[in-house]
Amino acid sequence: MEAVKVREELSEYLDGLQEQMPLAFWKLAEIFKYQVFELCEEPEEKEEESGKSYLIPYMMNDAIEDYLVLENCRMVGEVAAEEQAGGLELSARISGKEGAYVLVVRQKSLLHGEETVFTLHFEKIRESRTCYQYHEIGHFWMEGQEQWRRLVYMAGTIYDKFAYVGEEVCTEGELELLRLVEFAPFRNWSPVRESLEEKYPATYEGIACMEQFAAMAQDRGYLALLRLYRRFPSRSLERWLTRALTDPSREQLYETILQAVEAESGTYEKRDYGTAFHQKIAEKRKQAEQKLIRAGFTGTYPEYHRGEFEVIILEEHPFTVMEWDHFQFRIYYMVSQVKRQTTIGRNCHRQARNRGFFRGRGRNSWIFTEDGKNVADRIRKKM
């Protein structure tokens, strides 16, 4: 019954949608429901023999690229520029059958109220879906405890992949990991300014997931707090557990979760941008390594050490589709310092990464762009 309700609701957002139509059309209706329709013409070098294709993104993040493909497609009219229109309100109608579909899209300017139409004639619609590695990627939008914020981002990425596409695109390990964002004290280290509370509601499964990792890390102190929180899930205990994650005693817990994420991500393929772009990427990585070696660091990409300092290189990767015209590959340096005289407390781990990002005397951390700019300065300017 629930599936029938969902289909009835979606049919309101794509007029002409029929029960027997392929699943991809129902995903297209979902795109119009949330007003996130985008259209990208496939480059000439990627065109199939059957003719030109147009791509419509469905779920695009660091872990998955899922989009709809309109094969042998011809467009009549133009897609309105959203910026000039002050935003667009979209509605659509589908008609025809395989071999001769017609999609009519109406675009209403929220600024001027003007309405324009474009039409897509295509033979077939299909869904293209590929999962990719995500553990070498870094995005930095918030200052402080970036090591935890990055873990929250990756767990959220897995969660979104599961929520929008389904468990068939997740490993068994990922299905366990995604519950971490349902543990409020972990989720509170949001990688963005907005709270994630509404997007990832707290659950007892989230507490159980963190309990499992705390047990694996032999972090008895945090495990005791978790058991108390399970019995009395109050805001004050939530704040306590949130702050406790910043303590150096959580180093082993952090490393345990990080290794679990890396293991699951590593089961997927790396993004392939073609020979020319990979040569550019290889050159950037080489330049980054040489810069660190000249500064006295030793190690292999992406981890380097020199005395009290550790540097981990992270990257920003573009999607393999829809970003051909503005291909961006960026490098970031996560720099961590733990001074030699720093006291090593309970559950601290000398082999854990990013130790300088935890709070405490003798600990310092920075994040730099490839051209040497401090990311924290950029973040403060935007606040």
mmCIF file of C-alpha atoms in Angstrom:
data_model
loop_
_atom_site.group_PDB
_atom_site.id
_atom_site.type_symbol
_atom_site.label_atom_id
_atom_site.label_comp_id
_atom_site.label_asym_id
_atom_site.label_seq_id
_atom_site.Cartn_x
_atom_site.Cartn_y
_atom_site.Cartn_z
ATOM 1 C CA MET A 1 0.000 0.000 0.000
ATOM 2 C CA GLU A 2 2.823 2.395 0.857
ATOM 3 C CA ALA A 3 4.415 1.887 -2.570
ATOM 4 C CA VAL A 4 1.074 2.620 -4.257
ATOM 5 C CA LYS A 5 0.744 5.859 -2.264
ATOM 6 C CA VAL A 6 4.242 6.922 -3.241
ATOM 7 C CA ARG A 7 3.528 6.293 -6.926
ATOM 8 C CA GLU A 8 0.234 8.162 -6.764
ATOM 9 C CA GLU A 9 2.018 11.118 -5.192
ATOM 10 C CA LEU A 10 4.851 11.099 -7.736
ATOM 11 C CA SER A 11 2.423 10.975 -10.668
ATOM 12 C CA GLU A 12 1.271 14.458 -9.601
ATOM 13 C CA TYR A 13 4.714 15.828 -10.419
ATOM 14 C CA LEU A 14 5.043 14.289 -13.890
ATOM 15 C CA ASP A 15 1.800 14.521 -15.807
ATOM 16 C CA GLY A 16 1.133 11.571 -18.107
ATOM 17 C CA LEU A 17 3.157 9.094 -16.029
ATOM 18 C CA GLN A 18 1.802 5.559 -16.495
ATOM 19 C CA GLU A 19 2.114 2.541 -14.193
ATOM 20 C CA GLN A 20 3.836 0.417 -16.862
ATOM 21 C CA MET A 21 6.526 2.997 -17.605
ATOM 22 C CA PRO A 22 10.139 2.171 -16.640
ATOM 23 C CA LEU A 23 11.326 2.923 -13.085
ATOM 24 C CA ALA A 24 13.573 5.688 -14.422
ATOM 25 C CA PHE A 25 10.483 7.790 -15.181
ATOM 26 C CA TRP A 26 9.396 7.568 -11.535
ATOM 27 C CA LYS A 27 12.807 8.842 -10.518
ATOM 28 C CA LEU A 28 12.345 11.659 -13.022
ATOM 29 C CA ALA A 29 9.053 12.499 -11.299
ATOM 30 C CA GLU A 30 10.881 12.583 -7.966
ATOM 31 C CA ILE A 31 13.365 15.058 -9.452
ATOM 32 C CA PHE A 32 10.521 17.379 -10.441
ATOM 33 C CA LYS A 33 8.901 16.937 -7.027
ATOM 34 C CA TYR A 34 11.970 18.372 -5.317
ATOM 35 C CA GLN A 35 12.544 20.953 -8.083
ATOM 36 C CA VAL A 36 16.117 19.789 -8.683
ATOM 37 C CA PHE A 37 15.903 19.142 -12.421
ATOM 38 C CA GLU A 38 19.142 19.790 -14.317
ATOM 39 C CA LEU A 39 19.968 18.913 -17.900
ATOM 40 C CA CYS A 40 23.420 18.293 -19.290
ATOM 41 C CA GLU A 41 24.274 17.566 -22.897
ATOM 42 C CA GLU A 42 26.776 14.749 -23.265
ATOM 43 C CA PRO A 43 30.030 15.877 -24.939
ATOM 44 C CA GLU A 44 30.548 14.892 -28.561
ATOM 45 C CA GLU A 45 33.439 12.567 -27.739
ATOM 46 C CA LYS A 46 31.144 10.563 -25.438
ATOM 47 C CA GLU A 47 28.162 10.336 -27.742
ATOM 48 C CA GLU A 48 26.846 6.884 -28.575
ATOM 49 C CA GLU A 49 26.363 5.683 -32.144
ATOM 50 C CA SER A 50 22.620 5.911 -31.576
ATOM 51 C CA GLY A 51 22.885 9.703 -31.347
ATOM 52 C CA LYS A 52 23.072 12.493 -28.797
ATOM 53 C CA SER A 53 22.262 11.819 -25.164
ATOM 54 C CA TYR A 54 21.192 14.151 -22.370
ATOM 55 C CA LEU A 55 21.949 13.482 -18.717
ATOM 56 C CA ILE A 56 19.753 14.327 -15.717
ATOM 57 C CA PRO A 57 21.417 13.961 -12.273
ATOM 58 C CA TYR A 58 19.474 11.945 -9.705
ATOM 59 C CA MET A 59 21.945 11.327 -6.856
ATOM 60 C CA MET A 60 25.439 12.764 -7.160
ATOM 61 C CA ASN A 61 27.902 12.769 -4.276
ATOM 62 C CA ASP A 62 31.447 11.634 -3.562
ATOM 63 C CA ALA A 63 30.316 8.013 -3.129
ATOM 64 C CA ILE A 64 27.965 7.605 -6.092
ATOM 65 C CA GLU A 65 27.084 9.112 -9.450
ATOM 66 C CA ASP A 66 23.519 8.185 -10.353
ATOM 67 C CA TYR A 67 21.862 9.921 -13.289
ATOM 68 C CA LEU A 68 19.212 9.369 -15.936
ATOM 69 C CA VAL A 69 20.188 9.150 -19.600
ATOM 70 C CA LEU A 70 17.844 10.210 -22.404
ATOM 71 C CA GLU A 71 19.125 8.332 -25.449
ATOM 72 C CA ASN A 72 19.032 9.625 -29.031
ATOM 73 C CA CYS A 73 17.549 12.839 -27.749
ATOM 74 C CA ARG A 74 16.652 16.046 -29.579
ATOM 75 C CA MET A 75 15.769 19.292 -27.798
ATOM 76 C CA VAL A 76 13.391 21.949 -29.091
ATOM 77 C CA GLY A 77 13.598 25.256 -27.219
ATOM 78 C CA GLU A 78 16.070 26.256 -24.511
ATOM 79 C CA VAL A 79 16.635 25.647 -20.820
ATOM 80 C CA ALA A 80 16.190 28.958 -18.983
ATOM 81 C CA ALA A 81 19.126 30.336 -16.988
ATOM 82 C CA GLU A 82 18.070 29.998 -13.351
ATOM 83 C CA GLU A 83 20.227 32.916 -12.193
ATOM 84 C CA GLN A 84 18.640 35.351 -14.643
ATOM 85 C CA ALA A 85 15.145 34.116 -13.820
ATOM 86 C CA GLY A 86 15.660 34.536 -10.082
ATOM 87 C CA GLY A 87 14.888 30.859 -9.666
ATOM 88 C CA LEU A 88 12.548 28.606 -11.620
ATOM 89 C CA GLU A 89 9.367 26.714 -10.876
ATOM 90 C CA LEU A 90 9.278 23.605 -13.047
ATOM 91 C CA SER A 91 6.454 21.347 -14.178
ATOM 92 C CA ALA A 92 6.524 18.575 -16.770
ATOM 93 C CA ARG A 93 4.477 16.187 -18.882
ATOM 94 C CA ILE A 94 5.576 12.889 -20.423
ATOM 95 C CA SER A 95 3.888 11.152 -23.363
ATOM 96 C CA GLY A 96 4.629 8.483 -25.953
ATOM 97 C CA LYS A 97 6.237 5.066 -25.674
ATOM 98 C CA GLU A 98 9.689 3.525 -26.053
ATOM 99 C CA GLY A 99 11.183 4.698 -29.296
ATOM 100 C CA ALA A 100 9.210 7.944 -29.305
ATOM 101 C CA TYR A 101 8.954 9.651 -25.906
ATOM 102 C CA VAL A 102 8.195 13.370 -25.547
ATOM 103 C CA LEU A 103 8.997 15.310 -22.362
ATOM 104 C CA VAL A 104 7.594 18.849 -22.186
ATOM 105 C CA VAL A 105 9.078 21.029 -19.436
ATOM 106 C CA ARG A 106 7.516 24.339 -18.408
ATOM 107 C CA GLN A 107 9.760 26.887 -16.693
ATOM 108 C CA LYS A 108 8.228 29.751 -14.736
ATOM 109 C CA SER A 109 10.496 32.593 -13.631
ATOM 110 C CA LEU A 110 10.065 33.343 -9.924
ATOM 111 C CA LEU A 111 11.349 36.861 -10.561
ATOM 112 C CA HIS A 112 9.365 37.937 -13.631
ATOM 113 C CA GLY A 113 6.566 35.370 -13.754
ATOM 114 C CA GLU A 114 7.365 34.660 -17.399
ATOM 115 C CA GLU A 115 6.838 31.110 -18.628
ATOM 116 C CA THR A 116 8.886 29.320 -21.267
ATOM 117 C CA VAL A 117 8.810 25.774 -22.587
ATOM 118 C CA PHE A 118 11.322 23.323 -23.996
ATOM 119 C CA THR A 119 10.669 19.840 -25.333
ATOM 120 C CA LEU A 120 12.833 16.718 -25.335
ATOM 121 C CA HIS A 121 12.190 14.016 -27.935
ATOM 122 C CA PHE A 122 14.019 10.773 -27.092
ATOM 123 C CA GLU A 123 13.897 7.066 -27.817
ATOM 124 C CA LYS A 124 14.780 5.562 -24.456
ATOM 125 C CA ILE A 125 15.456 6.435 -20.817
ATOM 126 C CA ARG A 126 17.842 4.494 -18.610
ATOM 127 C CA GLU A 127 19.579 4.924 -15.280
ATOM 128 C CA SER A 128 23.378 4.984 -15.047
ATOM 129 C CA ARG A 129 24.857 4.274 -11.631
ATOM 130 C CA THR A 130 28.450 3.889 -10.434
ATOM 131 C CA CYS A 131 29.819 3.801 -6.880
ATOM 132 C CA TYR A 132 33.265 5.274 -6.198
ATOM 133 C CA GLN A 133 35.874 5.510 -3.469
ATOM 134 C CA TYR A 134 35.438 8.510 -1.179
ATOM 135 C CA HIS A 135 37.962 8.108 1.667
ATOM 136 C CA GLU A 136 40.737 10.193 0.061
ATOM 137 C CA ILE A 137 38.444 13.196 -0.426
ATOM 138 C CA GLY A 138 38.331 16.215 1.868
ATOM 139 C CA HIS A 139 35.963 19.191 2.058
ATOM 140 C CA PHE A 140 36.453 21.925 4.631
ATOM 141 C CA TRP A 141 33.665 24.403 5.369
ATOM 142 C CA MET A 142 33.880 24.663 9.173
ATOM 143 C CA GLU A 143 36.769 25.460 11.505
ATOM 144 C CA GLY A 144 37.722 23.236 14.437
ATOM 145 C CA GLN A 145 37.707 19.458 14.913
ATOM 146 C CA GLU A 146 38.015 18.982 11.165
ATOM 147 C CA GLN A 147 39.032 15.360 11.676
ATOM 148 C CA TRP A 148 35.605 14.551 13.154
ATOM 149 C CA ARG A 149 33.720 16.778 10.712
ATOM 150 C CA ARG A 150 35.272 14.871 7.835
ATOM 151 C CA LEU A 151 34.148 11.548 9.324
ATOM 152 C CA VAL A 152 30.618 12.928 9.764
ATOM 153 C CA TYR A 153 30.683 14.030 6.121
ATOM 154 C CA MET A 154 31.706 10.564 4.902
ATOM 155 C CA ALA A 155 29.148 8.782 7.093
ATOM 156 C CA GLY A 156 26.485 11.199 5.832
ATOM 157 C CA THR A 157 27.537 10.526 2.251
ATOM 158 C CA ILE A 158 26.986 6.805 2.802
ATOM 159 C CA TYR A 159 23.643 7.512 4.491
ATOM 160 C CA ASP A 160 22.449 9.651 1.565
ATOM 161 C CA LYS A 161 23.495 6.987 -0.931
ATOM 162 C CA PHE A 162 21.439 4.445 0.993
ATOM 163 C CA ALA A 163 18.428 6.748 1.510
ATOM 164 C CA TYR A 164 18.086 7.817 -2.126
ATOM 165 C CA VAL A 165 19.209 4.743 -4.049
ATOM 166 C CA GLY A 166 18.905 1.793 -1.671
ATOM 167 C CA GLU A 167 20.890 -0.837 0.160
ATOM 168 C CA GLU A 168 21.944 -2.485 -3.111
ATOM 169 C CA VAL A 169 24.578 0.253 -3.532
ATOM 170 C CA CYS A 170 26.005 -0.259 -0.021
ATOM 171 C CA THR A 171 28.302 -2.885 1.430
ATOM 172 C CA GLU A 172 27.328 -4.645 4.655
ATOM 173 C CA GLY A 173 29.948 -2.575 6.444
ATOM 174 C CA GLU A 174 28.508 0.657 5.060
ATOM 175 C CA LEU A 175 25.027 -0.303 6.245
ATOM 176 C CA GLU A 176 26.502 -0.421 9.753
ATOM 177 C CA LEU A 177 28.620 2.723 9.379
ATOM 178 C CA LEU A 178 25.787 4.932 8.151
ATOM 179 C CA ARG A 179 24.103 4.593 11.561
ATOM 180 C CA LEU A 180 26.856 6.764 13.028
ATOM 181 C CA VAL A 181 25.099 9.918 11.784
ATOM 182 C CA GLU A 182 22.092 8.858 13.857
ATOM 183 C CA PHE A 183 24.278 9.234 16.966
ATOM 184 C CA ALA A 184 23.679 12.877 17.889
ATOM 185 C CA PRO A 185 27.018 13.677 19.631
ATOM 186 C CA PHE A 186 28.907 12.468 16.543
ATOM 187 C CA ARG A 187 26.538 14.166 14.095
ATOM 188 C CA ASN A 188 26.865 17.449 16.025
ATOM 189 C CA TRP A 189 30.312 17.901 14.460
ATOM 190 C CA SER A 190 28.610 18.968 11.265
ATOM 191 C CA PRO A 191 30.868 19.669 8.260
ATOM 192 C CA VAL A 192 28.528 22.538 7.291
ATOM 193 C CA ARG A 193 27.063 25.485 9.199
ATOM 194 C CA GLU A 194 23.572 24.061 9.229
ATOM 195 C CA SER A 195 22.513 21.570 11.886
ATOM 196 C CA LEU A 196 22.120 17.988 10.655
ATOM 197 C CA GLU A 197 19.575 17.091 13.343
ATOM 198 C CA GLU A 198 16.557 17.132 11.046
ATOM 199 C CA LYS A 199 18.320 15.367 8.185
ATOM 200 C CA TYR A 200 19.699 12.568 10.375
ATOM 201 C CA PRO A 201 17.342 12.025 13.347
ATOM 202 C CA ALA A 202 18.847 10.412 16.454
ATOM 203 C CA THR A 203 18.132 6.704 16.982
ATOM 204 C CA TYR A 204 19.093 3.961 19.412
ATOM 205 C CA GLU A 205 20.707 2.204 16.439
ATOM 206 C CA GLY A 206 23.069 5.174 16.267
ATOM 207 C CA ILE A 207 24.023 4.720 19.917
ATOM 208 C CA ALA A 208 24.533 0.985 19.352
ATOM 209 C CA CYS A 209 26.804 1.694 16.386
ATOM 210 C CA MET A 210 29.030 4.014 18.422
ATOM 211 C CA GLU A 211 29.033 1.508 21.302
ATOM 212 C CA GLN A 212 30.364 -1.100 18.907
ATOM 213 C CA PHE A 213 33.219 1.148 17.773
ATOM 214 C CA ALA A 214 34.029 2.222 21.343
ATOM 215 C CA ALA A 215 34.287 -1.446 22.329
ATOM 216 C CA MET A 216 36.559 -2.175 19.344
ATOM 217 C CA ALA A 217 38.758 0.771 20.356
ATOM 218 C CA GLN A 218 38.751 -0.419 23.991
ATOM 219 C CA ASP A 219 37.605 3.054 25.001
ATOM 220 C CA ARG A 220 36.034 2.143 28.338
ATOM 221 C CA GLY A 221 35.518 5.757 29.373
ATOM 222 C CA TYR A 222 33.416 6.658 26.346
ATOM 223 C CA LEU A 223 31.640 3.311 26.484
ATOM 224 C CA ALA A 224 30.507 4.078 30.051
ATOM 225 C CA LEU A 225 29.154 7.456 28.919
ATOM 226 C CA LEU A 226 27.349 5.785 26.028
ATOM 227 C CA ARG A 227 25.612 3.329 28.340
ATOM 228 C CA LEU A 228 24.497 6.209 30.547
ATOM 229 C CA TYR A 229 23.257 8.117 27.493
ATOM 230 C CA ARG A 230 21.306 5.074 26.303
ATOM 231 C CA ARG A 231 19.394 5.068 29.602
ATOM 232 C CA PHE A 232 19.043 8.849 29.897
ATOM 233 C CA PRO A 233 19.254 10.442 26.415
ATOM 234 C CA SER A 234 19.213 14.064 27.610
ATOM 235 C CA ARG A 235 20.548 17.198 25.910
ATOM 236 C CA SER A 236 23.100 17.727 28.678
ATOM 237 C CA LEU A 237 24.531 14.233 28.209
ATOM 238 C CA GLU A 238 24.490 14.762 24.445
ATOM 239 C CA ARG A 239 26.626 17.898 24.833
ATOM 240 C CA TRP A 240 28.956 16.048 27.205
ATOM 241 C CA LEU A 241 29.455 13.217 24.736
ATOM 242 C CA THR A 242 29.958 15.732 21.909
ATOM 243 C CA ARG A 243 32.735 17.525 23.822
ATOM 244 C CA ALA A 244 34.266 14.220 24.901
ATOM 245 C CA LEU A 245 34.997 13.364 21.265
ATOM 246 C CA THR A 246 37.479 16.257 21.148
ATOM 247 C CA ASP A 247 39.568 14.860 24.001
ATOM 248 C CA PRO A 248 42.854 13.108 23.099
ATOM 249 C CA SER A 249 41.459 10.024 24.855
ATOM 250 C CA ARG A 250 39.300 9.559 21.760
ATOM 251 C CA GLU A 251 42.261 9.162 19.384
ATOM 252 C CA GLN A 252 41.929 5.390 19.231
ATOM 253 C CA LEU A 253 38.161 5.614 18.727
ATOM 254 C CA TYR A 254 38.667 8.084 15.885
ATOM 255 C CA GLU A 255 41.309 5.906 14.223
ATOM 256 C CA THR A 256 39.098 2.814 14.543
ATOM 257 C CA ILE A 257 36.186 4.527 12.771
ATOM 258 C CA LEU A 258 38.469 6.054 10.139
ATOM 259 C CA GLN A 259 39.981 2.664 9.294
ATOM 260 C CA ALA A 260 36.494 1.137 8.997
ATOM 261 C CA VAL A 261 35.415 3.871 6.566
ATOM 262 C CA GLU A 262 38.604 3.449 4.519
ATOM 263 C CA ALA A 263 38.105 -0.319 4.320
ATOM 264 C CA GLU A 264 34.559 -0.015 2.947
ATOM 265 C CA SER A 265 35.416 2.820 0.556
ATOM 266 C CA GLY A 266 38.387 0.844 -0.752
ATOM 267 C CA THR A 267 36.094 -1.856 -2.150
ATOM 268 C CA TYR A 268 34.942 0.553 -4.883
ATOM 269 C CA GLU A 269 36.715 1.782 -7.993
ATOM 270 C CA LYS A 270 38.466 5.123 -8.313
ATOM 271 C CA ARG A 271 37.035 7.777 -10.600
ATOM 272 C CA ASP A 272 38.308 7.652 -14.173
ATOM 273 C CA TYR A 273 38.657 11.001 -15.944
ATOM 274 C CA GLY A 274 40.614 9.828 -18.960
ATOM 275 C CA THR A 275 44.345 9.870 -19.707
ATOM 276 C CA ALA A 276 44.783 13.633 -20.149
ATOM 277 C CA PHE A 277 43.153 14.586 -16.847
ATOM 278 C CA HIS A 278 44.909 11.787 -14.960
ATOM 279 C CA GLN A 279 48.234 13.137 -16.167
ATOM 280 C CA LYS A 280 47.324 16.528 -14.692
ATOM 281 C CA ILE A 281 46.328 14.877 -11.418
ATOM 282 C CA ALA A 282 49.560 12.859 -11.283
ATOM 283 C CA GLU A 283 51.575 16.047 -11.833
ATOM 284 C CA LYS A 284 49.765 17.845 -9.002
ATOM 285 C CA ARG A 285 50.370 14.934 -6.638
ATOM 286 C CA LYS A 286 54.046 14.858 -7.601
ATOM 287 C CA GLN A 287 54.391 18.597 -6.948
ATOM 288 C CA ALA A 288 52.725 18.220 -3.539
ATOM 289 C CA GLU A 289 55.057 15.387 -2.563
ATOM 290 C CA GLN A 290 58.171 17.225 -3.735
ATOM 291 C CA LYS A 291 57.144 20.294 -1.727
ATOM 292 C CA LEU A 292 56.977 18.202 1.453
ATOM 293 C CA ILE A 293 60.220 16.339 0.757
ATOM 294 C CA ARG A 294 62.030 19.655 0.248
ATOM 295 C CA ALA A 295 60.670 20.707 3.647
ATOM 296 C CA GLY A 296 62.260 17.648 5.265
ATOM 297 C CA PHE A 297 59.256 15.334 5.424
ATOM 298 C CA THR A 298 59.450 11.609 4.705
ATOM 299 C CA GLY A 299 56.704 9.186 3.735
ATOM 300 C CA THR A 300 54.636 8.106 0.768
ATOM 301 C CA TYR A 301 51.588 9.781 -0.729
ATOM 302 C CA PRO A 302 49.371 10.824 0.991
ATOM 303 C CA GLU A 303 50.964 10.604 4.494
ATOM 304 C CA TYR A 304 54.211 12.296 5.571
ATOM 305 C CA HIS A 305 56.056 12.927 8.845
ATOM 306 C CA ARG A 306 58.790 15.171 10.195
ATOM 307 C CA GLY A 307 59.510 15.146 13.911
ATOM 308 C CA GLU A 308 56.451 16.467 15.738
ATOM 309 C CA PHE A 309 54.582 17.121 12.491
ATOM 310 C CA GLU A 310 52.333 14.949 10.371
ATOM 311 C CA VAL A 311 50.822 15.923 7.014
ATOM 312 C CA ILE A 312 47.987 14.056 5.345
ATOM 313 C CA ILE A 313 47.071 15.100 1.816
ATOM 314 C CA LEU A 314 43.399 15.069 0.889
ATOM 315 C CA GLU A 315 41.821 15.868 -2.452
ATOM 316 C CA GLU A 316 38.677 17.364 -3.950
ATOM 317 C CA HIS A 317 37.472 15.310 -6.905
ATOM 318 C CA PRO A 318 34.996 16.464 -9.561
ATOM 319 C CA PHE A 319 32.303 14.162 -10.867
ATOM 320 C CA THR A 320 33.154 12.098 -13.937
ATOM 321 C CA VAL A 321 30.136 13.557 -15.754
ATOM 322 C CA MET A 322 28.500 16.989 -15.898
ATOM 323 C CA GLU A 323 31.675 18.829 -14.893
ATOM 324 C CA TRP A 324 33.651 18.627 -18.134
ATOM 325 C CA ASP A 325 33.652 22.395 -18.689
ATOM 326 C CA HIS A 326 35.048 23.303 -15.255
ATOM 327 C CA PHE A 327 37.162 20.346 -14.186
ATOM 328 C CA GLN A 328 38.534 21.070 -10.706
ATOM 329 C CA PHE A 329 40.961 18.878 -8.790
ATOM 330 C CA ARG A 330 42.230 20.400 -5.548
ATOM 331 C CA ILE A 331 44.737 19.350 -2.933
ATOM 332 C CA TYR A 332 44.585 20.105 0.802
ATOM 333 C CA TYR A 333 47.197 19.542 3.492
ATOM 334 C CA MET A 334 45.964 18.455 6.930
ATOM 335 C CA VAL A 335 48.878 19.447 9.173
ATOM 336 C CA SER A 336 49.029 18.078 12.706
ATOM 337 C CA GLN A 337 51.548 18.830 15.462
ATOM 338 C CA VAL A 338 51.918 16.991 18.764
ATOM 339 C CA LYS A 339 54.852 18.363 20.741
ATOM 340 C CA ARG A 340 57.258 15.824 22.188
ATOM 341 C CA GLN A 341 56.582 16.772 25.804
ATOM 342 C CA THR A 342 52.822 16.340 25.355
ATOM 343 C CA THR A 343 51.383 13.923 27.889
ATOM 344 C CA ILE A 344 50.008 10.729 26.393
ATOM 345 C CA GLY A 345 46.771 9.976 28.211
ATOM 346 C CA ARG A 346 44.570 6.936 28.446
ATOM 347 C CA ASN A 347 43.371 5.623 25.045
ATOM 348 C CA CYS A 348 45.723 8.009 23.227
ATOM 349 C CA HIS A 349 47.435 6.244 20.368
ATOM 350 C CA ARG A 350 50.782 7.269 18.911
ATOM 351 C CA GLN A 351 49.873 5.663 15.574
ATOM 352 C CA ALA A 352 46.521 7.437 15.263
ATOM 353 C CA ARG A 353 46.305 10.074 12.569
ATOM 354 C CA ASN A 354 45.430 13.760 12.928
ATOM 355 C CA ARG A 355 46.319 13.748 16.639
ATOM 356 C CA GLY A 356 47.048 17.476 16.651
ATOM 357 C CA PHE A 357 43.411 18.210 15.795
ATOM 358 C CA PHE A 358 42.266 16.997 19.214
ATOM 359 C CA ARG A 359 42.105 19.552 22.019
ATOM 360 C CA GLY A 360 44.893 19.788 24.552
ATOM 361 C CA ARG A 361 48.199 21.440 25.384
ATOM 362 C CA GLY A 362 50.983 20.810 22.918
ATOM 363 C CA ARG A 363 48.557 20.058 20.085
ATOM 364 C CA ASN A 364 48.173 22.241 17.004
ATOM 365 C CA SER A 365 46.548 21.801 13.604
ATOM 366 C CA TRP A 366 46.178 23.628 10.313
ATOM 367 C CA ILE A 367 44.683 22.987 6.903
ATOM 368 C CA PHE A 368 46.349 24.557 3.876
ATOM 369 C CA THR A 369 45.374 24.733 0.224
ATOM 370 C CA GLU A 370 47.832 23.704 -2.488
ATOM 371 C CA ASP A 371 48.910 27.339 -2.890
ATOM 372 C CA GLY A 372 49.684 27.668 0.825
ATOM 373 C CA LYS A 373 46.576 29.529 2.003
ATOM 374 C CA ASN A 374 45.146 28.740 5.432
ATOM 375 C CA VAL A 375 41.637 27.321 5.007
ATOM 376 C CA ALA A 376 40.615 28.761 8.391
ATOM 377 C CA ASP A 377 41.114 32.297 7.027
ATOM 378 C CA ARG A 378 38.768 31.545 4.138
ATOM 379 C CA ILE A 379 36.140 30.118 6.489
ATOM 380 C CA ARG A 380 36.277 33.147 8.806
ATOM 381 C CA LYS A 381 35.787 35.554 5.906
ATOM 382 C CA LYS A 382 32.552 33.789 4.973
ATOM 383 C CA MET A 383 31.101 33.884 8.486
#
